XYZ file of C-alpha atoms in Angstrom:
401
model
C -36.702 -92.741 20.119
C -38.351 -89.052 20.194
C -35.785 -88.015 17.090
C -37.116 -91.357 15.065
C -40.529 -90.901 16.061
C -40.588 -87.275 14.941
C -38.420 -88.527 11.545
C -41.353 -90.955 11.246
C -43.914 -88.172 11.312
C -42.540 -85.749 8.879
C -42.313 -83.474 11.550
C -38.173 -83.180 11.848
C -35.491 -84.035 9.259
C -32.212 -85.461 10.191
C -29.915 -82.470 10.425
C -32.722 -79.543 10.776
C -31.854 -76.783 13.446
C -33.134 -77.362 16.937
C -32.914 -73.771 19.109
C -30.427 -74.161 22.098
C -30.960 -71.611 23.994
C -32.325 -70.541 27.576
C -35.571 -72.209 28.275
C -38.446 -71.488 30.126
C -41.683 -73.507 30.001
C -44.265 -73.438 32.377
C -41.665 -73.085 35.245
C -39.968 -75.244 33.759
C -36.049 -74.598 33.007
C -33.565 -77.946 31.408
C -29.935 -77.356 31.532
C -27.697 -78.666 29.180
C -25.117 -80.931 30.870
C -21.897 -78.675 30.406
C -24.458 -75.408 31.265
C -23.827 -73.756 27.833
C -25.513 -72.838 24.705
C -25.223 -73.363 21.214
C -28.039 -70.889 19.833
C -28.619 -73.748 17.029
C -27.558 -77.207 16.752
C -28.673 -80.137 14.139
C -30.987 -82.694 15.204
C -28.603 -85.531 14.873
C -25.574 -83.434 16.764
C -28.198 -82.816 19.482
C -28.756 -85.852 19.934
C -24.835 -87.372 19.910
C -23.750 -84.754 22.020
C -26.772 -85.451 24.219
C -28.177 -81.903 24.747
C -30.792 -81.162 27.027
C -32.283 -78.279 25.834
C -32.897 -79.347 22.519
C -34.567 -82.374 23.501
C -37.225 -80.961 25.338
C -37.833 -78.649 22.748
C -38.147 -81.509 19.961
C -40.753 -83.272 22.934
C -42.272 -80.011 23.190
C -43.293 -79.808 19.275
C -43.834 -83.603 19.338
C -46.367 -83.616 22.624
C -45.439 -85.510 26.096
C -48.803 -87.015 25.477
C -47.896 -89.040 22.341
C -44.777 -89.704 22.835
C -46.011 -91.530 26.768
C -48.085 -93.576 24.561
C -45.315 -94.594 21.946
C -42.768 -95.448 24.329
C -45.715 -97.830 25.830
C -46.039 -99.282 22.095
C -42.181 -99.694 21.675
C -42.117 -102.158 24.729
C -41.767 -99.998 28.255
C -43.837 -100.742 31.337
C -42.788 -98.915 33.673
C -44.384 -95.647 32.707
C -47.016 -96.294 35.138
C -48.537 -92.810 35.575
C -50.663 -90.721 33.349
C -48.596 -88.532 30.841
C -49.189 -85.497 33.051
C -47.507 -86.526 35.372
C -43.930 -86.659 33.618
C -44.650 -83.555 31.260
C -41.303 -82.733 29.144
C -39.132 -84.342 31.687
C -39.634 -87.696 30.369
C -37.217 -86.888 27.676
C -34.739 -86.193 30.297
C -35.199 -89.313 32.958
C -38.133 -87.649 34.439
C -39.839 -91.214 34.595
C -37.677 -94.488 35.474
C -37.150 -97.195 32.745
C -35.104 -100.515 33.230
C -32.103 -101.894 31.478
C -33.587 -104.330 30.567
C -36.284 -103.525 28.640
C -34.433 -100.229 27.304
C -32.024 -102.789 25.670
C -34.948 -104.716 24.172
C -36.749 -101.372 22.639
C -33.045 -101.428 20.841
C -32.884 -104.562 19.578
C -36.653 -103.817 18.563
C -35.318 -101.271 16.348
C -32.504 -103.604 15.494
C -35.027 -106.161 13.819
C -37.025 -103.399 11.935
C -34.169 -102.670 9.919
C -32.601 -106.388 9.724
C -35.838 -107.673 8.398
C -36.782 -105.102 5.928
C -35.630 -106.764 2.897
C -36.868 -110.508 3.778
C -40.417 -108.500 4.181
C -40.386 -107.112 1.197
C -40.251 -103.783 2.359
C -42.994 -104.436 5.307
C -42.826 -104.132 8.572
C -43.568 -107.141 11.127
C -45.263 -105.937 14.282
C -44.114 -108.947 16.068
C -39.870 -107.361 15.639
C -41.173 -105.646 18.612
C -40.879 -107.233 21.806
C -39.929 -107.714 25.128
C -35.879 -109.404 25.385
C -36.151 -113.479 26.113
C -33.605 -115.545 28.225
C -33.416 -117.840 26.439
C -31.097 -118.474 23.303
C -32.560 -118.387 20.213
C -35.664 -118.595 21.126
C -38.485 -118.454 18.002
C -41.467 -116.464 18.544
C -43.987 -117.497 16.155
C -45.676 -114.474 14.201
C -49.070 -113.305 15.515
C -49.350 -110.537 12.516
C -49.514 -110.036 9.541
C -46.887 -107.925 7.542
C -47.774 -104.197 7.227
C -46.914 -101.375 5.344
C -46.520 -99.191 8.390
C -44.538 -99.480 11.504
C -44.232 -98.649 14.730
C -40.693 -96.465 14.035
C -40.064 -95.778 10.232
C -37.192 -98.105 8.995
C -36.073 -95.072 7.348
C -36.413 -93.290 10.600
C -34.638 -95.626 12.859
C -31.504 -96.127 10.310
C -30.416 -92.489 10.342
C -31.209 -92.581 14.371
C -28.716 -95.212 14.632
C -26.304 -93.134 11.994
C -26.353 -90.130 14.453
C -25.985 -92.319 17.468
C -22.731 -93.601 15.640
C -21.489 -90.117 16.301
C -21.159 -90.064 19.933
C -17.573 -89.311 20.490
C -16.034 -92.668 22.156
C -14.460 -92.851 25.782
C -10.358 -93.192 25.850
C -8.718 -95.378 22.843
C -11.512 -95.334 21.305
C -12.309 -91.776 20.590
C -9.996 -92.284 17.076
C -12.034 -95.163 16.243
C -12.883 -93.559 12.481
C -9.344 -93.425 11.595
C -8.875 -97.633 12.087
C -10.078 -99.962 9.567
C -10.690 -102.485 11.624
C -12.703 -100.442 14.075
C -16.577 -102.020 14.979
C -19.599 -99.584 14.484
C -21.353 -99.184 17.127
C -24.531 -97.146 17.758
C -25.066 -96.087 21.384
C -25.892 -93.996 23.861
C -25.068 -93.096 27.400
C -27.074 -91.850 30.155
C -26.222 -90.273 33.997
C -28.957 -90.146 36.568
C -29.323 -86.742 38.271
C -26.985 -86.834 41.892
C -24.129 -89.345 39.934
C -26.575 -92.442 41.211
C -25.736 -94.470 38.389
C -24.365 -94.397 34.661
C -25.415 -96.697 31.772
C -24.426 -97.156 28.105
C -26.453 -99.391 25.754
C -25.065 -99.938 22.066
C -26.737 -101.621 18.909
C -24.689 -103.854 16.285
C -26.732 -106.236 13.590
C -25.777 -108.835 15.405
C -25.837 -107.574 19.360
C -27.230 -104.777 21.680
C -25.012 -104.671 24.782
C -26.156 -102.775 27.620
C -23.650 -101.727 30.606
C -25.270 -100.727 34.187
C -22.694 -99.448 36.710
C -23.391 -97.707 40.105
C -23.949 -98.559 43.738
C -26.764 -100.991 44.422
C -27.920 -98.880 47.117
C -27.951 -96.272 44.648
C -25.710 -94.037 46.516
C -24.322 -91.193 44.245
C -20.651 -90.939 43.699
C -18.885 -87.692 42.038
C -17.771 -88.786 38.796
C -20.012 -91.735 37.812
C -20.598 -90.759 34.702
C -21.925 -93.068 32.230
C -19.395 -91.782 29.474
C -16.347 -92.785 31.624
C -17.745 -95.578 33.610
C -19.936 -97.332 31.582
C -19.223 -96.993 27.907
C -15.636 -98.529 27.890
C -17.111 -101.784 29.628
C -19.885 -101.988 26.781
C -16.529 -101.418 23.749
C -14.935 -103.871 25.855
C -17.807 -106.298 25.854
C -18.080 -105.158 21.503
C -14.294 -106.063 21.072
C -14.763 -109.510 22.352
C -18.217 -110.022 20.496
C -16.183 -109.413 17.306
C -19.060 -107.615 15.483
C -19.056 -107.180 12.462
C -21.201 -104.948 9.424
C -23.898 -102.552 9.801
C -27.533 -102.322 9.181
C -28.098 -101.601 5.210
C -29.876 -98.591 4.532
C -33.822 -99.176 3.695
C -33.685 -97.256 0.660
C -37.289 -97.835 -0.065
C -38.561 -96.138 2.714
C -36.824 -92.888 1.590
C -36.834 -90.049 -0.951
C -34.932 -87.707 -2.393
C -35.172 -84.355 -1.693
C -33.873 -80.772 -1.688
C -32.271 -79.792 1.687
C -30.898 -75.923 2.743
C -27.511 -76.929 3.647
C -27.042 -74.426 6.490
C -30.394 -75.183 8.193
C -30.978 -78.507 7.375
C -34.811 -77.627 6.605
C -36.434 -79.007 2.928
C -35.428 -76.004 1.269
C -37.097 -72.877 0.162
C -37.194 -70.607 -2.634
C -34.498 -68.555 -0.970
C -31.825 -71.205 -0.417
C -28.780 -71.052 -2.035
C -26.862 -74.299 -1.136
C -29.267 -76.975 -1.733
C -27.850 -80.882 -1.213
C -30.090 -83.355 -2.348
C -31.129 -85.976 0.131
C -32.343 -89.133 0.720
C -34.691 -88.570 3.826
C -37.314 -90.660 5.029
C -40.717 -90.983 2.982
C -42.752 -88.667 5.522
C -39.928 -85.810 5.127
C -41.822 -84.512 1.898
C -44.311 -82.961 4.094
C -41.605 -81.385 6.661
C -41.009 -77.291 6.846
C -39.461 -75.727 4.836
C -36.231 -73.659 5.501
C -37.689 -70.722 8.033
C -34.014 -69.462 8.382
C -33.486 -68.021 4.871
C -34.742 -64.442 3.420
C -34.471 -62.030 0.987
C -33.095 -58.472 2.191
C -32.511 -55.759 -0.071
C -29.324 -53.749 0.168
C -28.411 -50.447 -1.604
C -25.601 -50.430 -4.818
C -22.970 -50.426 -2.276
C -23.903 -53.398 -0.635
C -23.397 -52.629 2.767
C -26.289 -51.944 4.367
C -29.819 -52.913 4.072
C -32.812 -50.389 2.277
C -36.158 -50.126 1.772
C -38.566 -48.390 -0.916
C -38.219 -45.181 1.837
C -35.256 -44.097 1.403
C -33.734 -45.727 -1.844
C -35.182 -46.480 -5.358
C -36.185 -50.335 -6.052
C -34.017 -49.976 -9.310
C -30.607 -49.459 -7.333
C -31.288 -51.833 -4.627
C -29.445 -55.582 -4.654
C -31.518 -58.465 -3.440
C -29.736 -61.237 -1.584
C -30.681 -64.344 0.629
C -29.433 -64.353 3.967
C -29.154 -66.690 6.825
C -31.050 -65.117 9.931
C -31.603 -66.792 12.592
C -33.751 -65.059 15.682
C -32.034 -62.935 17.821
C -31.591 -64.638 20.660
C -30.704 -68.606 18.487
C -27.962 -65.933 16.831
C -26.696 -64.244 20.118
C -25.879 -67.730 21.389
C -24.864 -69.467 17.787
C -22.388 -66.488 16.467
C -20.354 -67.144 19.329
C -19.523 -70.431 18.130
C -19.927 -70.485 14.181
C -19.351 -68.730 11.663
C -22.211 -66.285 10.666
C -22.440 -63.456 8.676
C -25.392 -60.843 10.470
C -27.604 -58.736 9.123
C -25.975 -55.548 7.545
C -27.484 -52.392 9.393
C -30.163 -50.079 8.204
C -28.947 -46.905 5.672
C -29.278 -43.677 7.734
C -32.688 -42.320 7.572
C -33.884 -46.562 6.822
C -33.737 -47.006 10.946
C -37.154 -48.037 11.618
C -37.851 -49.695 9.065
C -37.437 -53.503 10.889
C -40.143 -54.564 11.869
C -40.363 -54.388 16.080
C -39.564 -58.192 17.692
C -37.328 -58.845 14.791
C -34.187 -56.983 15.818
C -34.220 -57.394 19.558
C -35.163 -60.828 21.986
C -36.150 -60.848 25.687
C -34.226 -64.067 26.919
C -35.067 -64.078 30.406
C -37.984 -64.533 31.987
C -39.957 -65.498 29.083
C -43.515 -64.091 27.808
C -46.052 -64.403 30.786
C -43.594 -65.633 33.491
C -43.838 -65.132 36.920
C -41.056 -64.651 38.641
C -40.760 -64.851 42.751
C -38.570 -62.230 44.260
C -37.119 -63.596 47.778
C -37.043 -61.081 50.724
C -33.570 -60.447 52.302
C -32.272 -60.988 55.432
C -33.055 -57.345 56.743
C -36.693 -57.075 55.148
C -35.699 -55.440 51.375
C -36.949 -57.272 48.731
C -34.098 -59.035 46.485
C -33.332 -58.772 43.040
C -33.335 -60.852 39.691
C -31.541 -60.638 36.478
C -33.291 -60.129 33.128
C -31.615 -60.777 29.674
C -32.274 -59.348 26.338
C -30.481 -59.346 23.054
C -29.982 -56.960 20.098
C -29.111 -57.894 17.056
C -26.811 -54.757 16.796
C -24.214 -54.947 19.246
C -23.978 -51.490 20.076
C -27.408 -50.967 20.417
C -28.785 -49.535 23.759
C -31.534 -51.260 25.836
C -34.070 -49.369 27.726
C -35.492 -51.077 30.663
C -39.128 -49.870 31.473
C -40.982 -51.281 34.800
C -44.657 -50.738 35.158
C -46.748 -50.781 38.571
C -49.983 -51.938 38.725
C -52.130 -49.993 41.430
């Protein structure tokens, strides 16, 4: 819901880079489930793969604040505290939310899209509501149609694209490689101590949602709502028969220029550009902040300035930079080509914070050093990066009297 709502805004595009790295805010610290980093991940990976970190990050730029009041628009109740009171871990479970009404915010979403083209392109307010018992039961329509939505159509179909991506439990993991295979968007969740495990997933035609735990919610190692969950709701799917999948509301969208690497609307310094359809509001999203031009000398090997070589010999490239500490983490994983090093006599000519990161603790932080057993006062680990690996860190520690 966060990655459609900030889709709807303009304020995210499908496959922009969301940092993944160590987080600190306000005391605060999310983990991502499997306690690893990525340095950078797309929006729509993060949220297949379900990661933490980026999530609360995407929240953070989005505000707690709106986002408590949207998820009270989409159809949740249970959000009975002031936004405060949640902060950023509302993206993460921090406030409780039933099955139920989860599964209707889906088929919510479901409508939007189904009911696009019979509006003409307009949204109905009344697609959003709370589930029924009953079968087929009409609602008559206590709006009128509207240009603007709660979600963006636009929005919601590429949020259901990514959730397509979640990699599938057992025999169903090849599902891509099948013909026959149903599409299914969905999503999983795990409550923190293995208390319980859902999955909920979204066809045109259904949205099946799977609760499986202890009803005294007693935790038990391994409930996981991948493994326990998920292959009752594909088993549920498989005798549904589904069939289809929502058509893409091509109206709501335009086309655009894209950086390929960062997934930003791309800037006058991005080389691969793929052209887009994103929705409407993504004409006002950032552009690329990833790409830049260096300047290198005729040998191309290592970067100049006006100092110490003439403008007339230098070569002028983009290059993909991420900051230090997004690269420490990403290089590990991807490929990526870093910065070429400063000619001899061109060594300070980076400008200080852009070659070296403080990971950990954060700008500001207070950190609380324990006392051990025999009276001596403990110890804590910082982390730093450099963006030259061979580069030696000084460590400076400063009393106040």
């Amino acid at each position: 819901m966060l990655y459609a709502a900030m889709m709807s805004d303009g304020q995210l595009l499908p496959n922009a880079l969301i940092p993944d790295i160590p987080t600190q805010i306000a005391g605060y610290s999310p983990q991502n489930f499997d306690l690893d980093y990525d340095g950078a991940v797309p929006a729509s990976r993060a949220l297949s793969r379900s990661l933490n970190i980026p999530a609360v990050r995407m929240l953070q730029q989005y505000r707690f604040q709106r986002f408590h009041s949207l998820l009270k628009r989409l159809g949740i109740t249970t959000f009975s505290k002031p936004a405060s009171h949640y902060g950023l871990s509302m993206i993460l479970g921090g406030g409780g939310v039933t099955l139920w009404e989860l599964s209707g915010v889906y088929a919510s979403m479901a409508r939007t899209l189904l009911h696009m083209e019979q509006n003409d392109g307009k949204y109905d307010e009344d697609d959003y509501h709370a589930p029924g018992y009953r079968l087929r039961e009409t609602r008559p329509s206590q709006h009128k149609l509207s240009p603007y939505g709660v979600l963006d159509a636009a929005a919601i179909w590429y949020t259901f694209q990514a959730m397509e991506d979640v990699m599938r439990p057992g025999e169903e993991m090849l599902w891509q490689q099948f013909s026959s295979s149903q599409r299914v968007a969905w999503k999983t969740g795990t409550s923190f101590g293995f208390r319980d495990g859902w999955a909920i997933g979204v066809t045109p035609q259904f949205v099946v949602g799977v609760w499986v735990g202890n009803t005294d919610g007693e935790g038990r190692p391994g409930l996981i709502g991948v493994s326990t969950a998920a292959p009752v709701m594909f088993e549920i799917f498989r005798q549904l028969r589904t069939s289809g999948w929502f058509d893409m509301p091509s109206s709501k969208m335009k086309m655009i220029d894209v950086c390929r690497q960062s997934g930003y609307r791309a800037g006058q310094y991005c080389e691969e550009v793929d052209s887009m359809l994103v929705p409407a509001a993504g004409l006002r999203s950032a552009v690329c902040p990833y790409h830049q031009l260096i300047h290198l000398d005729p040998t191309g090997q290592y970067r100049v300035t006006a100092a110490c070589e003439l403008p007339e010999q230098m070569q002028h490239k983009s290059w993909f930079v991420l900051p230090p500490a997004m690269e420490f983490y990403y290089r590990s994983k991807h490929l990526y080509q870093p910065l070429p090093p400063f000619k001899p006599g061109c060594d300070n000519a980076e400008e200080p914070g852009h070659s070296m990161e403080l990971i950990y603790p954060r700008p500001n932080a207070r950190i609380y050093v324990p006392l051990e057993l025999d009276g001596s006062r403990g110890e804590t680990v910082f982390r730093a990066t450099h963006r030259n690996r061979e580069a030696k860190i000084f460590w400076h520690r400063i009393i106040h009297l």
